[in-house]
Amino acid sequence: MTLGYIEFMDSSANFLVNPRLTRLLGETYRSSEAALKELVDNAWDADANTVSIKLPKPMTHDPIVVQDNGCGMSESQLRQEYLEIARDKRRTQGARTPKYNRKTKGRKGIGKFAGLSIATEMRLDSIKDGAACRLTLDKVKLTNTDDDLETIPLELEVLSETQGRDGTTVVLSDLDQTLNFPRPEILKQLLYREYGREQDFSIIVDGEEIGFKDLSGAHFQNKRDEDALSNRLSFTITDEKSKPKSPGIVLRVDGKVVGKPSFFGLEDDQEIPSKLLRSVFGEIEVPDTPGLVTADWGGVNESSKAYEEIAEQVRLMVKEKLSITHKRQISAQKARLQKQINARLAQLPENKREFAEKALQRILGRFYGESDERIGVIVDVALDAIELDGYWAVLNKINDASRGTVIDFADALAEFGLLELSNLGMQARNRDLFLTHLQHLADDPSTLEATMHRALEDNLWVFGLKRTLIASNATLKRTIETYLNKGYSGSRADERPDLFLGEALDGGYLLIEFKRPSKIIGRKEISQAETYRDDLQKHLASDAKIEVIVVGKNRDPGVRPDNIAKDIIVESYSSSISRSRTEISWLLKNLKN
């Protein structure tokens, strides 16, 4: 936008202070890029369809310039609306913009301070209906005064006629040298996450329009095939945790985007996790072909042969690249859990291990993107389920069907997938039922230590994933029995504690002292548990590491967690049950979906 005027008429203006000012001005922008995004939000609310941002080159004193072709502001709008701090646009202008019916972004009414968060001077030039206004804000004048904000005169210049188009330009000068200058790559990623897939809204940063290539991740592009439709497919599989809106592939016909982003049928492919698919952003450029788009160019004709060829091309290439990135990421997660997996597989008959490995790969794929903690729970539950006989009956059916017709083979594979999920769900529900019974025991004041010991000895997963594979062998049980018989006999028999000693895969040990579910764990109980550990250390390797869990009703509030040794853990039965139930509930919910 160019301001086609020679001089302005001098005038002045003032802020109109809203009572919300005190609270809102305390908010700050977390980065220079976030502050500039606030100015882009203003352009969005002004129904602009193009925003251009020019950033300063390194080692220069150039300003930042943000220019849009929105509706602009008149003198009265500047005075009565823009300068009213903390004005909620939705109350005065509605929740939607008038031209493009966009959802209004500006709610707090402090966007004008975004520029001043990174610059000393902010100049705003705005044109509306042939009239131009220039407002200059000086941060030094605004902050170095003892007067109320509404009493400070602001520089507002007005010109009645101009040749420029409607819109607004913000110039940020004398940038704060104590802050990092806006980084183009970070700014592009931030803006694409918010606006990258919006219709009628393009953002240009330093002369380049933002696009999916600005996302971090793996980028792919095919070469034009002149013998086919000359389609050019390019896309990014992003690794950003905060995903942009509207994932998928955009169809661009003769340079014009037709319809919304789509996965071209990949969403029905059971081999591709839906979470992974939502990491794909790209477009396919194709020439106009008879019958491809509707008469009004508002959508694509999915029944056309041209569309089917395009969809097939997208499906093949995107799936191929997803399989590469997906396999690499799943393998990395599997490697981190390999000790747990190997230990469980070793417990299976040899003829079942190969099938179990394949089933685990499918399960890891289905739950792609989840944390190691949750995946570990799934793997543990899945391997319990795989031990069920029904699994192998179906696998035998698949082996027979593979020698028969393709239809029989496909049906058998489908049945395997359903049984796989069914067994996984059944095992999860069994654990959920176990937790319910365990909670009943914990809630009963008459329940003894030995009762909780018997219930939990073979279900240490209740205490967390890393304790799933801890087990107590005959030697460790004899060690505990010998120690207790020696120290707690005769008159001390009533003081005999209930201890469990187990060994982990890494050679470490876990000592659990089971207290009654009604027992409060205080400093005395913690100190006693440390004594048991020190005594038992003599019966183990000199360098053996022993983790201790004291479990009862809860910790005495007078004992601060930071005053407890790091290898001593105080647990309550209820909190352990609650944590495990949350994991199981999450798993069951995902299986339903």
Short mmCIF file of N, CA and C in Angstrom, two decimals, residues 16 66 124 160 190 234 251 287 326 380 411 463 468 471 481 490 524 529 554:
data_model
loop_
_atom_site.label_atom_id
_atom_site.label_comp_id
_atom_site.label_asym_id
_atom_site.label_seq_id
_atom_site.Cartn_x
_atom_site.Cartn_y
_atom_site.Cartn_z
N LEU A 16 -8.32 6.35 25.11
CA LEU A 16 -9.51 6.25 25.94
C LEU A 16 -9.34 5.01 26.80
N VAL A 66 4.98 -3.90 8.36
CA VAL A 66 3.87 -4.84 8.19
C VAL A 66 2.76 -4.11 7.45
N LEU A 124 1.71 4.16 12.40
CA LEU A 124 0.60 3.48 11.74
C LEU A 124 0.03 4.40 10.68
N SER A 160 -7.26 14.56 3.90
CA SER A 160 -8.61 14.27 3.42
C SER A 160 -8.64 13.48 2.12
N LEU A 190 5.34 -20.04 12.71
CA LEU A 190 4.28 -19.57 13.60
C LEU A 190 3.05 -19.13 12.81
N SER A 234 4.13 -32.10 -3.96
CA SER A 234 5.14 -31.78 -2.96
C SER A 234 4.44 -31.68 -1.61
N LEU A 251 -5.41 -29.55 -3.66
CA LEU A 251 -5.43 -29.71 -5.12
C LEU A 251 -5.42 -28.33 -5.76
N PRO A 287 -2.77 -29.69 -14.31
CA PRO A 287 -3.41 -28.86 -15.34
C PRO A 287 -4.91 -29.10 -15.37
N HIS A 326 7.71 -43.30 9.24
CA HIS A 326 6.98 -43.99 10.30
C HIS A 326 7.79 -45.16 10.84
N ASP A 380 2.69 -54.11 27.21
CA ASP A 380 2.51 -55.08 28.29
C ASP A 380 1.14 -55.74 28.23
N ASP A 411 -10.16 -61.96 4.19
CA ASP A 411 -11.11 -62.11 5.29
C ASP A 411 -10.40 -62.57 6.56
N PHE A 463 2.39 -50.27 40.16
CA PHE A 463 3.32 -49.25 40.64
C PHE A 463 4.06 -48.54 39.51
N THR A 468 7.11 -53.29 35.87
CA THR A 468 6.30 -54.39 35.33
C THR A 468 7.07 -55.71 35.31
N ALA A 471 10.56 -59.17 39.31
CA ALA A 471 10.02 -60.43 39.85
C ALA A 471 10.87 -60.90 41.02
N GLU A 481 12.95 -64.25 53.94
CA GLU A 481 12.45 -65.11 55.02
C GLU A 481 13.53 -65.30 56.09
N GLY A 490 10.03 -64.57 68.32
CA GLY A 490 9.78 -64.45 69.75
C GLY A 490 8.92 -63.25 70.08
N LYS A 524 9.06 -42.05 60.96
CA LYS A 524 9.48 -43.29 61.61
C LYS A 524 9.43 -44.46 60.63
N ALA A 529 12.19 -48.39 56.96
CA ALA A 529 12.36 -48.99 55.63
C ALA A 529 13.81 -48.88 55.17
N ASN A 554 -1.34 -42.99 52.98
CA ASN A 554 -0.75 -41.82 52.34
C ASN A 554 0.43 -41.35 53.19
#
